[in-house]
Amino acid sequence: MRSQPVSIVGAGLAGPLLAILLARRGFEVTLYERRPDPRQRAPQAGRSINLALAARGMRALERAGILERVRPLILPMRGRMVHESDREPTLLPYGQRPAELIYSVGRGALNRLLVEEAARHAAVSLRFEHTCLGVRGPQHALEVVDAAGRHVETSSGPVIASDGAGSAVRLALAGCALMTWREAPLDHDYKELYLPPRDGDFALAPQALHVWPRHGFMLIALPNTDRSFTATLFLARSGAPSFAALDTRAAVERFFAEQFPDAAALLPDVAAQFAAHPQGRLGTVQCAPWHVGGEFLLLGDAAHAIVPFHGQGMNAAFEDCLLLDELSERHTRWAELFAAFEQQRRPDTQAIARMAIENYAEMRAGVLEARFLRQQLWARELERLYPGRFVPRYAMVMFHPEIPYAEAERRGAVQQQILDALDARSGGAQRLDQALARQLIEQRL
Ligand code: FAD
C-alpha cells in the first residue's frame, strides 16, 4: 500500500489530521484544498467561529501527537449555563468528575494548527487553492484545478475525500452511479453573532456553554480565547417566530430584546450583525457505500454530516481518522481497508446522527422541564452508585471514547427506560427510589 501515494481532498478539520496520521505510518500524501493557505491569512477580528471539542476528538489528536499543541487553543466548559427568561442563570454540569469537561476551540485556529502540523511531515504535500471538480474518464481519475483554472496532474493512488458536507467527490461518484446519497434537511437554520469582551473580560461566565432555551428555538454562546463569545441562533426558517419573519431591523431588535434580554444587552448592534452574517443550513447526510473498491473513500462530513446539537461532527470526523489509522495496521490492500472501515464505522455514525437530532429537543426545551432535571439528577446519582454500569448517555458520548456511539445509544435507551420506570413510580418526588433502581438495573443493564 505504501508504494501508492494517497490523495486527500479537503484540508478542513479531518483532512490534515488524517494526513498526519498516514504520514506517521509511512504513507506519502497530497492534500488538495480549494481555500487559500490558512497559515498566510490574518485571523479575522470579530468573526471567530467555535466548536466543542470532546474526548473522542482529543483522543485522535493525542494519537497524532499534537494534543499538547492544541491545548493553548482550547477553553474548558464545565456545563450548560441555562438562561431562562425569569430567573438567574443555572449551571447544569456536564459530568461529575473533574476531567469531565468539553472544550471550546476556534475553527480557524484549529485548522491553521492542523495544517502547520501536517506541513512538518516531509511525506505530506499541501496544495491550497486547488479545487476538486470531480472525477473523469473510465478510470474515474481525480479532477483538480489550480487557482488559474489549470488542470493539475494527480496520482493514480487511492483518494480519500474529506471535503465536507457538500463533498464534490461524493457528488461526482454518485453521478457515475457508484454511490447514492441523500440529505435530510433540518427546517431550522442558524446564524452566528459576535459577543465581544466587556471591560476587557468575558461578558458571561467563561467556563460554560451558555444556552437560552425557548422551546421552539434557542440561542447558544461558546467562549473564545480572546475573551469574546460566539453566539449562535437556531431558529425555524419559516413560520412565527422564524428567520423569514425577522426581515426588518426593528423585528430583529424586538425579537432579541423580548426573547434574550440579557444576551441582547451584550450583542453590539444585533440588527446590523444579523443582516451581515450568513444564515446557515443544517442537515444530516446519508451516503452508501462510502468507498469504491480501493480507489475512493469518503470520511467525516463528506460521508455522514450531522446536525450540530451534540457537538460531535468534528469529533466523529477525527474519530474516523483514528479508526482508519488503526485499521491500516491490519490490512494490506486499500480495498480491504476501506471496506473494513465502512463496515465498522457506519453503525456508529448512524447512531450519533440520531442522537444529535434528539439533543436539539433536549437543549431548546428539555432543560426547562422538571422531569428532565429530576431524571438528570437521578442519572448522576446512579452513576455514583453503579460506576461503569450506569453511565448517563451524554457522558458516554462526550467523555467515554472507548464506548462506540452505537453502544452509547443502545445502553442509553435501556437507561432511559429505567429512569422512566422510576419516574412513573415517583409521583413527581425528587428522591431516588434506590431499591427499585437496584432491581431495574440488575434486571436490565
Ligand atoms: P470540513 O471541516 O467542512 O472540511 C472540508 C474541507 O474541504 C474545507 O476546508 C473545504 O474548503 C474543502 N473543500 C470542499 N470542497 C472542496 C473541493 N471541491 N475541492 C477542494 N477542497 C474542498 N462539530 C463538533 O464536533 N463540535 C461542535 O461544537 C460543532 N459545532 C458545529 C456548529 C455548526 C453551526 C456547524 C455547521 C457544524 C458544527 N460541527 C461541530 C460540525 C463540524 O463543523 C464538522 O463535522 C467538521 O467540520 C467536519 O470536518 P470535515 O473535515 O469532514 O469537513
Coordinates of C-alpha atoms and ligand atoms in Angstrom, one line a residue:
M1 CA 0.0 0.0 0.0
R2 CA 2.9 2.4 0.8
S3 CA 4.0 2.4 -2.9
Q4 CA 0.9 4.3 -3.8
P5 CA 0.7 8.0 -2.8
V6 CA -2.7 8.9 -1.2
S7 CA -4.6 12.0 -2.4
I8 CA -6.8 13.7 0.3
V9 CA -9.4 16.2 -0.9
G10 CA -10.3 18.8 1.7
A11 CA -7.9 20.3 4.3
G12 CA -10.6 21.4 6.7
L13 CA -10.6 19.5 10.0
A14 CA -10.3 15.8 9.2
G15 CA -8.1 16.1 6.1
P16 CA -4.9 17.5 7.7
L17 CA -5.3 15.2 10.8
L18 CA -5.6 12.2 8.5
A19 CA -2.5 13.4 6.5
I20 CA -0.5 13.5 9.8
L21 CA -1.6 10.0 10.9
L22 CA -0.9 8.5 7.4
A23 CA 2.5 10.2 7.2
R24 CA 3.4 8.8 10.6
R25 CA 2.7 5.4 9.2
G26 CA 5.0 5.9 6.2
F27 CA 2.4 6.9 3.5
E28 CA 3.0 9.7 1.1
V29 CA 0.1 12.1 1.0
T30 CA -1.0 15.0 -1.2
L31 CA -3.7 17.2 0.2
Y32 CA -5.9 19.4 -2.1
E33 CA -7.8 22.3 -0.6
R34 CA -9.8 24.9 -2.5
R35 CA -9.3 27.7 0.0
P36 CA -6.1 29.7 0.5
D37 CA -3.4 28.6 2.9
P38 CA -4.6 29.4 6.4
R39 CA -1.0 30.0 7.5
Q40 CA -0.9 33.1 5.4
R41 CA -4.2 34.5 6.4
A42 CA -4.6 37.0 9.3
P43 CA -7.3 35.9 11.7
Q44 CA -10.5 37.9 11.2
A45 CA -11.3 40.0 14.2
G46 CA -14.9 39.6 15.4
R47 CA -15.6 36.6 13.2
S48 CA -14.4 33.7 15.3
I49 CA -16.5 30.5 14.8
N50 CA -16.0 27.9 17.5
L51 CA -16.8 24.3 18.1
A52 CA -17.0 22.0 21.1
L53 CA -14.1 19.5 21.3
A54 CA -14.6 16.4 23.4
A55 CA -12.8 13.2 24.4
R56 CA -13.2 11.4 21.1
G57 CA -11.6 14.3 19.1
M58 CA -9.0 14.7 21.8
R59 CA -8.0 11.1 21.7
A60 CA -7.4 11.3 17.9
L61 CA -5.3 14.5 18.4
E62 CA -3.3 12.7 21.0
R63 CA -2.6 9.7 18.8
A64 CA -1.4 12.1 16.1
G65 CA 1.0 13.6 18.7
I66 CA -0.5 17.1 18.6
L67 CA -2.8 17.4 21.5
E68 CA -0.3 19.4 23.6
R69 CA -0.1 22.0 20.8
V70 CA -3.8 22.2 20.6
R71 CA -4.2 22.8 24.3
P72 CA -3.4 26.6 24.2
L73 CA -6.3 27.0 21.7
I74 CA -9.0 25.4 23.9
L75 CA -11.1 26.7 26.8
P76 CA -12.9 24.3 29.2
M77 CA -16.7 24.3 29.5
R78 CA -18.0 22.6 32.7
G79 CA -21.6 22.5 31.8
R80 CA -24.6 24.2 30.2
M81 CA -25.4 27.6 31.7
V82 CA -29.2 27.8 31.2
H83 CA -30.6 31.3 30.8
E84 CA -34.4 31.2 31.5
S85 CA -36.4 34.4 30.9
D86 CA -37.4 34.9 34.5
R87 CA -34.6 33.7 36.7
E88 CA -30.8 33.8 37.3
P89 CA -28.8 31.5 35.0
T90 CA -28.1 28.0 36.4
L91 CA -25.2 25.7 35.6
L92 CA -26.1 22.1 34.7
P93 CA -22.7 20.4 34.9
Y94 CA -21.9 18.0 32.0
G95 CA -20.1 15.5 34.2
Q96 CA -19.3 14.7 37.8
R97 CA -15.6 14.1 37.7
P98 CA -13.0 17.0 37.4
A99 CA -11.9 15.7 33.9
E100 CA -15.4 15.5 32.6
L101 CA -15.3 18.8 30.6
I102 CA -15.7 19.7 27.0
Y103 CA -13.7 22.4 25.3
S104 CA -14.4 25.4 23.1
V105 CA -12.0 25.8 20.2
G106 CA -11.9 28.3 17.3
R107 CA -12.3 26.6 13.9
G108 CA -9.8 28.9 12.2
A109 CA -7.1 28.5 14.8
L110 CA -7.5 24.7 14.9
N111 CA -7.5 24.4 11.1
R112 CA -4.3 26.5 10.9
L113 CA -2.6 24.4 13.6
L114 CA -3.5 21.1 11.9
V115 CA -2.2 22.5 8.6
E116 CA 1.1 23.6 10.3
E117 CA 1.5 20.2 11.9
A118 CA 0.8 18.4 8.6
A119 CA 3.4 20.6 6.9
R120 CA 6.1 19.4 9.3
H121 CA 6.0 15.9 7.6
A122 CA 8.1 15.6 4.5
A123 CA 5.7 13.0 3.2
V124 CA 2.8 15.5 3.1
S125 CA 2.4 17.9 0.1
L126 CA -0.1 20.7 0.6
R127 CA -1.9 22.2 -2.4
F128 CA -4.0 25.2 -1.5
E129 CA -6.3 27.0 -3.9
H130 CA -6.7 23.6 -5.7
T131 CA -10.3 22.7 -6.3
C132 CA -11.6 19.2 -6.9
L133 CA -14.1 19.3 -9.7
G134 CA -15.0 15.7 -9.5
V135 CA -13.7 12.6 -11.4
R136 CA -13.4 12.0 -15.1
G137 CA -12.8 9.2 -17.7
P138 CA -13.4 5.5 -17.4
Q139 CA -10.8 5.2 -14.7
H140 CA -12.6 7.9 -12.6
A141 CA -9.4 10.0 -12.3
L142 CA -9.5 12.8 -9.8
E143 CA -10.0 16.1 -11.5
V144 CA -8.4 19.1 -9.8
V145 CA -7.8 22.6 -11.0
D146 CA -5.4 25.3 -9.6
A147 CA -6.3 28.9 -8.8
A148 CA -5.8 29.8 -12.5
G149 CA -8.2 27.0 -13.6
R150 CA -5.5 24.8 -15.0
H151 CA -5.9 21.1 -14.6
V152 CA -3.2 19.6 -12.4
E153 CA -1.7 16.1 -12.6
T154 CA -3.0 13.9 -9.7
S155 CA -1.7 10.5 -8.6
S156 CA -3.5 7.3 -9.6
G157 CA -3.4 6.1 -6.0
P158 CA -6.3 6.0 -3.6
V159 CA -8.4 9.1 -3.0
I160 CA -9.8 9.9 0.5
A161 CA -12.5 12.6 0.4
S162 CA -12.7 14.8 3.5
D163 CA -14.3 17.7 1.5
G164 CA -17.2 18.3 3.9
A165 CA -21.0 18.1 3.8
G166 CA -21.2 19.3 0.2
S167 CA -18.5 16.9 -1.0
A168 CA -17.6 17.3 -4.7
V169 CA -16.1 13.8 -4.7
R170 CA -19.4 12.3 -3.4
L171 CA -21.4 14.2 -6.0
A172 CA -19.1 13.0 -8.8
L173 CA -19.2 9.4 -7.7
A174 CA -23.0 9.5 -7.3
G175 CA -23.1 11.0 -10.8
C176 CA -21.3 7.8 -12.0
A177 CA -23.8 5.7 -10.2
L178 CA -21.0 4.4 -7.8
M179 CA -22.9 5.6 -4.7
T180 CA -26.1 7.1 -3.6
W181 CA -26.7 9.8 -1.1
R182 CA -29.4 12.0 0.4
E183 CA -29.6 14.8 2.8
A184 CA -32.4 15.2 5.4
P185 CA -32.5 18.9 5.8
L186 CA -33.5 20.4 9.2
D187 CA -36.2 23.0 9.0
H188 CA -34.2 25.2 11.4
D189 CA -31.3 27.4 10.2
Y190 CA -28.5 29.1 12.2
K191 CA -26.8 32.4 12.4
E192 CA -23.6 33.3 14.3
L193 CA -23.2 36.5 16.2
Y194 CA -20.2 38.1 17.8
L195 CA -20.4 38.9 21.6
P196 CA -17.3 40.9 22.5
P197 CA -15.4 41.1 25.8
R198 CA -16.8 43.6 28.3
D199 CA -14.2 45.9 30.0
G200 CA -11.5 43.5 28.7
D201 CA -13.0 40.4 30.3
F202 CA -15.6 37.7 29.4
A203 CA -19.0 39.2 29.3
L204 CA -20.6 35.9 30.5
A205 CA -19.2 33.2 32.8
P206 CA -16.4 31.8 30.7
Q207 CA -16.3 28.1 31.7
A208 CA -19.7 27.2 30.3
L209 CA -21.7 26.7 27.1
H210 CA -24.4 29.3 27.5
V211 CA -27.9 28.3 26.3
W212 CA -31.1 30.4 26.1
P213 CA -33.7 27.6 25.5
R214 CA -37.0 28.9 24.3
H215 CA -38.8 25.7 23.4
G216 CA -39.1 26.1 19.6
F217 CA -35.7 27.8 19.2
M218 CA -32.6 28.7 21.1
L219 CA -29.5 30.9 21.3
I220 CA -26.2 29.4 22.5
A221 CA -22.8 31.0 23.2
L222 CA -19.3 29.4 23.4
P223 CA -16.2 31.3 24.8
N224 CA -13.2 32.2 22.7
T225 CA -9.6 32.6 23.8
D226 CA -9.7 36.4 23.1
R227 CA -12.5 36.6 25.8
S228 CA -15.3 37.1 23.3
F229 CA -18.1 34.6 22.8
T230 CA -19.6 33.3 19.6
A231 CA -23.3 33.2 19.9
T232 CA -25.5 31.1 17.5
L233 CA -29.2 31.4 17.0
F234 CA -31.0 28.3 15.9
L235 CA -34.5 29.1 14.6
A236 CA -37.1 27.8 12.1
R237 CA -36.7 29.0 8.5
S238 CA -40.3 30.0 8.2
G239 CA -43.4 30.5 10.4
A240 CA -43.5 32.5 13.6
P241 CA -41.0 33.1 15.0
S242 CA -38.6 32.4 12.2
F243 CA -35.7 33.8 10.2
A244 CA -38.2 34.7 7.5
A245 CA -40.2 36.8 10.0
L246 CA -37.0 38.7 11.1
D247 CA -37.0 40.7 7.9
T248 CA -36.5 44.2 9.3
R249 CA -34.1 45.9 11.7
A250 CA -36.9 46.6 14.1
A251 CA -38.2 43.0 14.0
V252 CA -34.7 41.7 14.9
E253 CA -34.2 44.2 17.7
R254 CA -37.6 43.4 19.1
F255 CA -37.1 39.7 18.9
F256 CA -33.7 39.8 20.8
A257 CA -35.0 42.3 23.4
E258 CA -38.1 40.1 24.1
Q259 CA -36.5 36.7 23.9
F260 CA -32.9 37.1 25.1
P261 CA -32.8 40.5 27.0
D262 CA -29.5 39.7 28.9
A263 CA -27.8 38.5 25.7
A264 CA -29.2 41.4 23.6
A265 CA -27.5 43.8 26.0
L266 CA -24.2 42.2 25.2
L267 CA -24.5 41.9 21.4
P268 CA -23.4 45.2 19.8
D269 CA -25.8 46.3 17.0
V270 CA -27.5 43.0 16.8
A271 CA -29.6 44.0 13.8
A272 CA -26.5 45.0 11.8
Q273 CA -24.8 41.8 12.7
F274 CA -27.9 39.9 11.8
A275 CA -28.1 41.5 8.3
A276 CA -24.3 41.0 7.7
H277 CA -23.8 37.4 8.8
P278 CA -24.9 34.4 6.7
Q279 CA -27.8 32.2 7.5
G280 CA -26.5 28.6 7.5
R281 CA -28.4 25.5 6.7
L282 CA -28.2 22.2 8.7
G283 CA -29.0 18.7 7.8
T284 CA -28.0 15.0 8.0
V285 CA -26.2 13.4 5.1
Q286 CA -26.5 9.7 4.4
C287 CA -24.5 8.0 1.7
A288 CA -23.8 4.4 0.7
P289 CA -21.4 3.0 0.0
W290 CA -18.6 5.2 1.4
H291 CA -16.0 3.5 -0.7
V292 CA -15.4 2.4 -4.3
G293 CA -13.1 -0.5 -4.2
G294 CA -9.7 0.7 -3.1
E295 CA -9.9 3.8 -5.2
F296 CA -12.1 6.1 -3.2
L297 CA -13.2 6.5 0.4
L298 CA -15.4 9.3 2.0
L299 CA -15.0 10.2 5.6
G300 CA -16.0 13.0 8.0
D301 CA -18.9 15.2 6.9
A302 CA -18.5 14.1 3.3
A303 CA -19.7 10.6 4.4
H304 CA -22.0 11.4 7.3
A305 CA -22.6 15.1 8.1
I306 CA -24.9 15.6 11.1
V307 CA -26.7 18.4 12.9
P308 CA -24.5 20.2 15.5
F309 CA -26.6 19.7 18.6
H310 CA -24.4 17.1 20.3
G311 CA -21.2 18.9 19.4
Q312 CA -19.9 15.7 17.7
G313 CA -19.5 16.3 14.0
M314 CA -15.8 17.2 14.2
N315 CA -15.2 14.7 17.0
A316 CA -16.7 12.0 14.8
A317 CA -14.6 13.1 11.8
F318 CA -11.5 12.9 14.0
E319 CA -12.6 9.5 15.3
D320 CA -13.0 8.4 11.7
C321 CA -9.3 9.3 11.0
L322 CA -8.2 7.4 14.1
L323 CA -10.1 4.3 13.1
L324 CA -8.7 4.3 9.6
D325 CA -5.3 4.8 11.0
E326 CA -5.7 1.8 13.4
L327 CA -7.2 -0.4 10.7
S328 CA -4.3 0.4 8.3
E329 CA -2.1 -1.6 10.5
R330 CA -4.2 -4.8 9.9
H331 CA -4.8 -4.6 6.2
T332 CA -2.5 -4.9 3.2
R333 CA -4.9 -3.8 0.4
W334 CA -6.7 -0.5 0.1
A335 CA -10.0 -2.1 -0.9
E336 CA -10.0 -4.3 2.2
L337 CA -9.0 -1.4 4.5
F338 CA -11.8 0.8 3.1
A339 CA -14.4 -2.0 3.4
A340 CA -13.4 -2.8 6.9
F341 CA -13.6 0.9 7.8
E342 CA -17.1 1.3 6.4
Q343 CA -18.4 -1.9 8.0
Q344 CA -17.2 -1.0 11.5
R345 CA -17.9 2.7 11.4
R346 CA -21.3 3.0 9.7
P347 CA -23.5 1.9 12.7
D348 CA -21.7 4.4 14.9
T349 CA -22.2 7.3 12.6
Q350 CA -25.9 6.4 12.2
A351 CA -26.3 6.4 16.0
I352 CA -24.6 9.8 16.5
A353 CA -26.7 11.3 13.7
R354 CA -29.9 10.2 15.6
M355 CA -28.6 11.3 19.0
A356 CA -27.6 14.7 17.6
I357 CA -31.2 15.3 16.4
E358 CA -32.6 14.2 19.8
N359 CA -30.2 16.6 21.5
Y360 CA -31.8 19.6 19.8
A361 CA -35.1 19.0 21.6
E362 CA -33.2 18.5 24.9
M363 CA -31.2 21.7 24.6
R364 CA -34.0 24.0 23.5
A365 CA -36.9 22.5 25.6
G366 CA -35.9 19.5 27.7
V367 CA -33.6 21.5 30.1
L368 CA -36.7 23.6 31.0
E369 CA -38.7 20.6 32.3
A370 CA -38.8 19.4 35.9
R371 CA -39.0 15.8 34.7
F372 CA -35.8 16.2 32.7
L373 CA -33.9 17.9 35.6
R374 CA -35.1 15.2 38.1
Q375 CA -34.0 12.4 35.8
Q376 CA -30.7 14.0 35.2
L377 CA -30.0 14.2 38.9
W378 CA -31.0 10.5 39.3
A379 CA -28.8 9.5 36.4
R380 CA -25.9 11.2 38.1
E381 CA -26.7 9.5 41.4
L382 CA -27.0 6.1 39.7
E383 CA -23.6 6.7 38.0
R384 CA -22.1 7.3 41.5
L385 CA -23.8 4.1 42.9
Y386 CA -23.0 1.9 39.8
P387 CA -19.9 3.3 38.3
G388 CA -19.1 1.9 34.8
R389 CA -22.5 0.2 34.7
F390 CA -24.9 3.2 34.7
V391 CA -23.3 6.0 32.7
P392 CA -25.5 8.9 31.5
R393 CA -25.8 8.8 27.7
Y394 CA -24.4 12.3 27.4
A395 CA -21.3 11.2 29.3
M396 CA -20.9 8.1 27.2
V397 CA -20.9 10.2 24.0
M398 CA -18.7 13.1 25.3
F399 CA -16.3 11.5 27.9
H400 CA -16.1 7.8 27.0
P401 CA -14.5 7.3 23.6
E402 CA -14.0 3.7 24.4
I403 CA -17.8 3.2 24.2
P404 CA -18.8 3.3 20.5
Y405 CA -21.6 5.7 19.6
A406 CA -23.9 2.8 18.7
E407 CA -23.3 1.2 22.1
A408 CA -23.9 4.5 23.8
E409 CA -27.2 4.8 22.0
R410 CA -28.3 1.2 22.9
R411 CA -27.3 1.5 26.6
G412 CA -28.8 5.0 26.7
A413 CA -32.2 3.6 25.6
V414 CA -32.2 0.9 28.3
Q415 CA -31.2 3.5 31.0
Q416 CA -33.9 5.8 29.8
Q417 CA -36.5 3.0 30.3
I418 CA -35.1 2.6 33.8
L419 CA -35.4 6.4 34.5
D420 CA -38.9 6.4 33.1
A421 CA -40.0 3.5 35.2
L422 CA -38.5 5.2 38.3
D423 CA -40.3 8.4 37.3
A424 CA -43.6 6.6 36.9
R425 CA -43.4 5.3 40.5
S426 CA -42.1 8.6 42.0
G427 CA -45.3 10.6 41.8
G428 CA -43.1 13.6 40.9
A429 CA -41.0 13.3 44.0
Q430 CA -37.3 14.3 43.8
R431 CA -36.0 11.4 45.9
L432 CA -34.5 8.4 44.0
D433 CA -36.0 5.1 45.0
Q434 CA -32.7 3.3 45.3
A435 CA -34.3 -0.2 46.0
L436 CA -36.3 0.0 42.8
A437 CA -33.4 1.4 40.9
R438 CA -31.2 -1.5 42.0
Q439 CA -33.8 -4.0 41.0
L440 CA -34.2 -2.4 37.5
I441 CA -30.5 -2.1 36.9
E442 CA -29.9 -5.7 37.9
Q443 CA -32.7 -6.9 35.5
R444 CA -32.0 -4.7 32.5
L445 CA -28.5 -3.3 32.4
Ligands
FAD1 P1 -14.9 20.4 6.9 O1 -14.3 20.8 8.1 O2 -16.1 21.0 6.3 O3 -13.7 20.5 5.8 C1 -14.0 20.3 4.4 C2 -12.8 21.0 3.6 O4 -12.9 20.6 2.3 C3 -12.9 22.5 3.7 O5 -11.7 23.1 4.0 C4 -13.4 22.9 2.3 O6 -12.9 24.2 1.9 C5 -12.7 21.8 1.5 N1 -13.4 21.6 0.2 C6 -14.7 21.5 0.0 N2 -15.0 21.2 -1.3 C7 -13.7 21.1 -1.9 C8 -13.4 20.9 -3.3 N3 -14.2 20.7 -4.2 N4 -12.0 20.9 -3.5 C9 -11.1 21.1 -2.6 N5 -11.4 21.3 -1.3 C10 -12.7 21.3 -1.0 N6 -18.7 19.6 15.5 C11 -18.2 19.3 16.7 O7 -17.6 18.3 16.9 N7 -18.5 20.2 17.7 C12 -19.2 21.3 17.6 O8 -19.5 22.0 18.6 C13 -19.7 21.6 16.3 N8 -20.5 22.7 16.1 C14 -20.9 23.0 14.8 C15 -21.7 24.1 14.6 C16 -22.2 24.4 13.4 C17 -23.1 25.6 13.2 C18 -21.9 23.5 12.3 C19 -22.5 23.8 10.9 C20 -21.1 22.4 12.5 C21 -20.6 22.1 13.7 N9 -19.9 21.0 14.0 C22 -19.4 20.7 15.2 C23 -19.6 20.0 12.9 C24 -18.2 20.2 12.3 O9 -18.1 21.6 11.8 C25 -18.0 19.3 11.1 O10 -18.4 18.0 11.5 C26 -16.5 19.2 10.7 O11 -16.1 20.4 10.3 C27 -16.3 18.1 9.7 O12 -14.9 18.1 9.3 P2 -14.6 17.7 7.8 O13 -13.1 17.8 7.7 O14 -15.2 16.4 7.5 O15 -15.2 18.8 6.9

